[in-house]
PDB file of C-alpha atoms and ligand atoms in Angstrom:
ATOM      1  CA  UNK A   1     321.545 221.927 112.920  1.00 82.00           C
ATOM      2  CA  UNK A   2     323.900 221.233 115.809  1.00 91.00           C
ATOM      3  CA  UNK A   3     322.857 218.091 117.704  1.00 94.00           C
ATOM      4  CA  UNK A   4     320.759 219.113 120.725  1.00 94.00           C
ATOM      5  CA  UNK A   5     322.077 216.472 123.129  1.00 96.00           C
ATOM      6  CA  UNK A   6     325.651 217.356 122.293  1.00 97.00           C
ATOM      7  CA  UNK A   7     324.950 221.048 122.738  1.00 95.00           C
ATOM      8  CA  UNK A   8     323.451 220.496 126.175  1.00 93.00           C
ATOM      9  CA  UNK A   9     326.438 218.359 127.188  1.00 96.00           C
ATOM     10  CA  UNK A  10     328.917 220.979 125.995  1.00 96.00           C
ATOM     11  CA  UNK A  11     327.029 223.783 127.719  1.00 93.00           C
ATOM     12  CA  UNK A  12     327.111 221.882 130.993  1.00 93.00           C
ATOM     13  CA  UNK A  13     330.824 221.410 130.509  1.00 95.00           C
ATOM     14  CA  UNK A  14     331.465 225.082 129.888  1.00 93.00           C
ATOM     15  CA  UNK A  15     329.748 225.868 133.167  1.00 91.00           C
ATOM     16  CA  UNK A  16     331.954 223.285 134.893  1.00 93.00           C
ATOM     17  CA  UNK A  17     335.009 225.016 133.461  1.00 94.00           C
ATOM     18  CA  UNK A  18     333.733 228.304 134.827  1.00 92.00           C
ATOM     19  CA  UNK A  19     333.257 226.677 138.227  1.00 91.00           C
ATOM     20  CA  UNK A  20     336.773 225.264 138.008  1.00 94.00           C
ATOM     21  CA  UNK A  21     338.110 228.730 137.308  1.00 94.00           C
ATOM     22  CA  UNK A  22     336.297 230.071 140.371  1.00 91.00           C
ATOM     23  CA  UNK A  23     337.491 227.199 142.510  1.00 93.00           C
ATOM     24  CA  UNK A  24     341.149 227.816 141.610  1.00 95.00           C
ATOM     25  CA  UNK A  25     340.641 231.528 142.156  1.00 94.00           C
ATOM     26  CA  UNK A  26     339.162 231.075 145.616  1.00 92.00           C
ATOM     27  CA  UNK A  27     341.983 228.678 146.532  1.00 94.00           C
ATOM     28  CA  UNK A  28     344.611 231.135 145.274  1.00 95.00           C
ATOM     29  CA  UNK A  29     343.146 233.892 147.382  1.00 93.00           C
ATOM     30  CA  UNK A  30     342.975 231.638 150.463  1.00 93.00           C
ATOM     31  CA  UNK A  31     346.620 230.679 149.955  1.00 94.00           C
ATOM     32  CA  UNK A  32     347.667 234.296 149.625  1.00 95.00           C
ATOM     33  CA  UNK A  33     345.853 235.253 152.846  1.00 93.00           C
ATOM     34  CA  UNK A  34     346.819 232.253 154.940  1.00 92.00           C
ATOM     35  CA  UNK A  35     350.254 231.401 153.583  1.00 90.00           C
ATOM     36  CA  UNK A  36     351.512 234.664 152.090  1.00 90.00           C
ATOM     37  CA  UNK A  37     355.117 233.487 152.065  1.00 89.00           C
ATOM     38  CA  UNK A  38     354.290 230.567 149.745  1.00 91.00           C
ATOM     39  CA  UNK A  39     353.743 232.729 146.710  1.00 92.00           C
ATOM     40  CA  UNK A  40     354.852 230.049 144.231  1.00 94.00           C
ATOM     41  CA  UNK A  41     351.735 228.043 145.075  1.00 94.00           C
ATOM     42  CA  UNK A  42     349.327 230.977 145.105  1.00 95.00           C
ATOM     43  CA  UNK A  43     350.657 232.261 141.758  1.00 94.00           C
ATOM     44  CA  UNK A  44     350.256 228.801 140.297  1.00 95.00           C
ATOM     45  CA  UNK A  45     346.617 228.727 141.473  1.00 96.00           C
ATOM     46  CA  UNK A  46     345.871 232.240 140.171  1.00 96.00           C
ATOM     47  CA  UNK A  47     347.280 231.386 136.758  1.00 95.00           C
ATOM     48  CA  UNK A  48     345.442 228.116 136.665  1.00 96.00           C
ATOM     49  CA  UNK A  49     342.195 229.945 137.287  1.00 96.00           C
ATOM     50  CA  UNK A  50     342.910 231.847 134.047  1.00 97.00           C
ATOM     51  CA  UNK A  51     343.625 228.558 132.279  1.00 96.00           C
ATOM     52  CA  UNK A  52     340.241 227.181 133.295  1.00 96.00           C
ATOM     53  CA  UNK A  53     338.591 230.284 131.942  1.00 96.00           C
ATOM     54  CA  UNK A  54     340.318 229.619 128.622  1.00 97.00           C
ATOM     55  CA  UNK A  55     338.926 226.074 128.666  1.00 97.00           C
ATOM     56  CA  UNK A  56     335.462 227.594 129.017  1.00 95.00           C
ATOM     57  CA  UNK A  57     336.075 230.045 126.159  1.00 96.00           C
ATOM     58  CA  UNK A  58     337.228 227.244 123.880  1.00 97.00           C
ATOM     59  CA  UNK A  59     333.854 225.531 124.422  1.00 97.00           C
ATOM     60  CA  UNK A  60     331.854 228.711 123.862  1.00 95.00           C
ATOM     61  CA  UNK A  61     333.658 229.400 120.586  1.00 96.00           C
ATOM     62  CA  UNK A  62     333.177 225.820 119.417  1.00 97.00           C
ATOM     63  CA  UNK A  63     329.437 225.742 120.185  1.00 96.00           C
ATOM     64  CA  UNK A  64     328.923 229.047 118.379  1.00 94.00           C
ATOM     65  CA  UNK A  65     331.028 227.952 115.412  1.00 95.00           C
ATOM     66  CA  UNK A  66     328.860 224.841 114.994  1.00 96.00           C
ATOM     67  CA  UNK A  67     325.741 226.975 114.803  1.00 93.00           C
ATOM     68  CA  UNK A  68     324.626 226.389 118.371  1.00 91.00           C
ATOM     69  CA  UNK A  69     324.278 229.084 120.957  1.00 85.00           C
ATOM     70  CA  UNK A  70     326.011 229.390 124.266  1.00 77.00           C
ATOM     71  CA  UNK A  71     324.118 232.446 125.418  1.00 69.00           C
ATOM     72  CA  UNK A  72     322.336 230.597 128.179  1.00 62.00           C
ATOM     73  CA  UNK A  73     324.491 230.827 131.196  1.00 61.00           C
ATOM     74  CA  UNK A  74     326.258 233.276 133.491  1.00 59.00           C
ATOM     75  CA  UNK A  75     324.012 233.632 136.450  1.00 59.00           C
ATOM     76  CA  UNK A  76     326.114 235.829 138.630  1.00 57.00           C
ATOM     77  CA  UNK A  77     327.420 233.878 141.555  1.00 61.00           C
ATOM     78  CA  UNK A  78     329.309 235.065 144.571  1.00 61.00           C
ATOM     79  CA  UNK A  79     332.270 233.039 145.565  1.00 60.00           C
ATOM     80  CA  UNK A  80     331.598 231.174 148.750  1.00 65.00           C
ATOM     81  CA  UNK A  81     334.010 231.786 151.530  1.00 69.00           C
ATOM     82  CA  UNK A  82     336.385 228.870 151.602  1.00 78.00           C
ATOM     83  CA  UNK A  83     338.802 227.616 154.145  1.00 87.00           C
ATOM     84  CA  UNK A  84     341.024 224.582 154.420  1.00 92.00           C
ATOM     85  CA  UNK A  85     342.619 222.915 157.387  1.00 92.00           C
ATOM     86  CA  UNK A  86     345.856 222.406 155.532  1.00 92.00           C
ATOM     87  CA  UNK A  87     347.603 222.626 152.189  1.00 92.00           C
ATOM     88  CA  UNK A  88     347.179 218.898 151.912  1.00 94.00           C
ATOM     89  CA  UNK A  89     343.398 219.242 152.201  1.00 95.00           C
ATOM     90  CA  UNK A  90     343.350 221.958 149.535  1.00 96.00           C
ATOM     91  CA  UNK A  91     345.259 219.841 147.019  1.00 96.00           C
ATOM     92  CA  UNK A  92     343.288 216.729 147.886  1.00 96.00           C
ATOM     93  CA  UNK A  93     340.107 218.647 146.988  1.00 95.00           C
ATOM     94  CA  UNK A  94     341.687 219.878 143.792  1.00 96.00           C
ATOM     95  CA  UNK A  95     342.774 216.387 142.778  1.00 97.00           C
ATOM     96  CA  UNK A  96     339.266 215.029 143.453  1.00 97.00           C
ATOM     97  CA  UNK A  97     337.805 217.916 141.465  1.00 97.00           C
ATOM     98  CA  UNK A  98     340.017 217.191 138.449  1.00 97.00           C
ATOM     99  CA  UNK A  99     339.036 213.510 138.554  1.00 97.00           C
ATOM    100  CA  UNK A 100     335.356 214.513 138.399  1.00 97.00           C
ATOM    101  CA  UNK A 101     336.064 216.784 135.422  1.00 97.00           C
ATOM    102  CA  UNK A 102     337.871 213.917 133.668  1.00 98.00           C
ATOM    103  CA  UNK A 103     334.844 211.688 134.178  1.00 98.00           C
ATOM    104  CA  UNK A 104     332.564 214.326 132.668  1.00 98.00           C
ATOM    105  CA  UNK A 105     334.834 214.733 129.654  1.00 98.00           C
ATOM    106  CA  UNK A 106     334.863 210.963 129.161  1.00 98.00           C
ATOM    107  CA  UNK A 107     331.055 210.906 129.194  1.00 98.00           C
ATOM    108  CA  UNK A 108     330.988 213.664 126.583  1.00 98.00           C
ATOM    109  CA  UNK A 109     333.362 211.699 124.361  1.00 98.00           C
ATOM    110  CA  UNK A 110     331.098 208.680 124.728  1.00 98.00           C
ATOM    111  CA  UNK A 111     328.055 210.791 123.833  1.00 98.00           C
ATOM    112  CA  UNK A 112     329.767 212.187 120.744  1.00 98.00           C
ATOM    113  CA  UNK A 113     330.378 208.615 119.543  1.00 98.00           C
ATOM    114  CA  UNK A 114     326.803 207.541 120.266  1.00 98.00           C
ATOM    115  CA  UNK A 115     325.515 210.537 118.327  1.00 98.00           C
ATOM    116  CA  UNK A 116     328.083 210.016 115.570  1.00 97.00           C
ATOM    117  CA  UNK A 117     329.269 213.601 115.919  1.00 98.00           C
ATOM    118  CA  UNK A 118     332.892 213.089 114.877  1.00 97.00           C
ATOM    119  CA  UNK A 119     333.642 216.827 114.803  1.00 97.00           C
ATOM    120  CA  UNK A 120     332.857 217.022 118.500  1.00 98.00           C
ATOM    121  CA  UNK A 121     334.708 213.785 119.136  1.00 98.00           C
ATOM    122  CA  UNK A 122     337.760 215.351 117.525  1.00 98.00           C
ATOM    123  CA  UNK A 123     337.295 218.657 119.382  1.00 98.00           C
ATOM    124  CA  UNK A 124     337.175 216.832 122.734  1.00 98.00           C
ATOM    125  CA  UNK A 125     340.538 215.123 122.226  1.00 98.00           C
ATOM    126  CA  UNK A 126     342.240 218.343 123.373  1.00 98.00           C
ATOM    127  CA  UNK A 127     340.322 218.134 126.680  1.00 98.00           C
ATOM    128  CA  UNK A 128     341.314 214.494 127.113  1.00 98.00           C
ATOM    129  CA  UNK A 129     345.013 215.405 126.805  1.00 97.00           C
ATOM    130  CA  UNK A 130     344.501 218.338 129.136  1.00 96.00           C
ATOM    131  CA  UNK A 131     342.860 216.203 131.818  1.00 97.00           C
ATOM    132  CA  UNK A 132     345.684 213.650 131.691  1.00 97.00           C
ATOM    133  CA  UNK A 133     348.117 216.528 132.389  1.00 94.00           C
ATOM    134  CA  UNK A 134     345.979 218.143 135.074  1.00 94.00           C
ATOM    135  CA  UNK A 135     345.369 214.955 137.026  1.00 96.00           C
ATOM    136  CA  UNK A 136     349.070 214.114 136.904  1.00 95.00           C
ATOM    137  CA  UNK A 137     350.065 217.639 137.953  1.00 92.00           C
ATOM    138  CA  UNK A 138     347.687 217.942 140.911  1.00 94.00           C
ATOM    139  CA  UNK A 139     348.630 214.430 142.072  1.00 95.00           C
ATOM    140  CA  UNK A 140     352.338 215.255 141.851  1.00 93.00           C
ATOM    141  CA  UNK A 141     351.839 218.429 143.913  1.00 92.00           C
ATOM    142  CA  UNK A 142     349.700 216.571 146.455  1.00 94.00           C
ATOM    143  CA  UNK A 143     352.297 213.802 146.862  1.00 94.00           C
ATOM    144  CA  UNK A 144     355.053 216.340 147.411  1.00 92.00           C
ATOM    145  CA  UNK A 145     352.999 218.264 149.941  1.00 92.00           C
ATOM    146  CA  UNK A 146     352.367 215.066 151.883  1.00 93.00           C
ATOM    147  CA  UNK A 147     356.143 214.534 151.966  1.00 91.00           C
ATOM    148  CA  UNK A 148     357.106 217.989 153.248  1.00 91.00           C
ATOM    149  CA  UNK A 149     353.939 219.127 155.009  1.00 83.00           C
ATOM    150  CA  UNK A 150     355.291 219.411 158.539  1.00 82.00           C
ATOM    151  CA  UNK A 151     358.718 220.660 157.568  1.00 86.00           C
ATOM    152  CA  UNK A 152     358.863 224.462 157.138  1.00 85.00           C
ATOM    153  CA  UNK A 153     362.192 224.464 155.289  1.00 89.00           C
ATOM    154  CA  UNK A 154     360.926 221.682 153.027  1.00 89.00           C
ATOM    155  CA  UNK A 155     357.773 223.664 152.273  1.00 89.00           C
ATOM    156  CA  UNK A 156     359.839 226.722 151.424  1.00 89.00           C
ATOM    157  CA  UNK A 157     361.932 224.699 148.963  1.00 90.00           C
ATOM    158  CA  UNK A 158     358.846 223.061 147.542  1.00 89.00           C
ATOM    159  CA  UNK A 159     357.271 226.478 146.955  1.00 91.00           C
ATOM    160  CA  UNK A 160     360.436 227.536 145.110  1.00 91.00           C
ATOM    161  CA  UNK A 161     360.216 224.372 142.996  1.00 87.00           C
ATOM    162  CA  UNK A 162     356.618 225.155 142.066  1.00 87.00           C
ATOM    163  CA  UNK A 163     357.641 228.701 141.145  1.00 84.00           C
ATOM    164  CA  UNK A 164     360.412 227.433 138.814  1.00 81.00           C
ATOM    165  CA  UNK A 165     358.275 224.677 137.365  1.00 76.00           C
ATOM    166  CA  UNK A 166     355.458 227.134 136.772  1.00 73.00           C
ATOM    167  CA  UNK A 167     357.796 229.652 135.040  1.00 74.00           C
ATOM    168  CA  UNK A 168     359.062 226.886 132.784  1.00 73.00           C
ATOM    169  CA  UNK A 169     355.521 225.818 131.898  1.00 71.00           C
ATOM    170  CA  UNK A 170     354.526 229.400 131.106  1.00 70.00           C
ATOM    171  CA  UNK A 171     357.483 229.982 128.817  1.00 71.00           C
ATOM    172  CA  UNK A 172     356.990 226.659 127.007  1.00 67.00           C
ATOM    173  CA  UNK A 173     353.334 227.633 126.406  1.00 61.00           C
ATOM    174  CA  UNK A 174     354.487 230.941 124.840  1.00 58.00           C
ATOM    175  CA  UNK A 175     357.041 229.303 122.508  1.00 53.00           C
TER     176      UNK A 175
HETATM  177 FE1  OFO B   1     339.534 222.505 132.653  1.00 72.40          FE
HETATM  178  O1  OFO B   1     340.741 221.404 133.366  1.00 72.40           O
HETATM  179 FE2  OFO B   1     340.876 221.508 135.237  1.00 72.40          FE
HETATM  180  O2  OFO B   1     339.190 221.489 135.762  1.00 72.40           O
END
């Protein structure tokens, strides 16, 4: 029987991943509407929304494989209308969001040790690595945006950088 406390923790996390996916999606759409010329950034956000969905799926498959059930969620939610005063504000929110997710993952790791569930402990190591990358990535983007924010030419070049960086990441994931 799959440990009840662990199951509840993992189910909460899969809902957080779903929320993350929706957050990135709403940000991508806002970017596309408000800053259509900066398509490197909006494409990055759209793709990241898909990534977050994959993080959720990974949890669902794990819970089911361990004999639990993840058939408890999916209340249909409508995306709230979002708006940001600036690109900087958007990425600040994203960075804060990723830090919260990291904290939640850390608590789950702690719980898995308390409950002596070493399978789950091992499973969660992938999420730990992922959060290290995601915090670093959102912080790097935020820092760059702060540097070029008021400079239109700088923003254009930055968007091109994100596009190239993003392409490289996508092809390294495929190989
Ligand atoms: Fe799922 O990593 Fe971001 O939130």
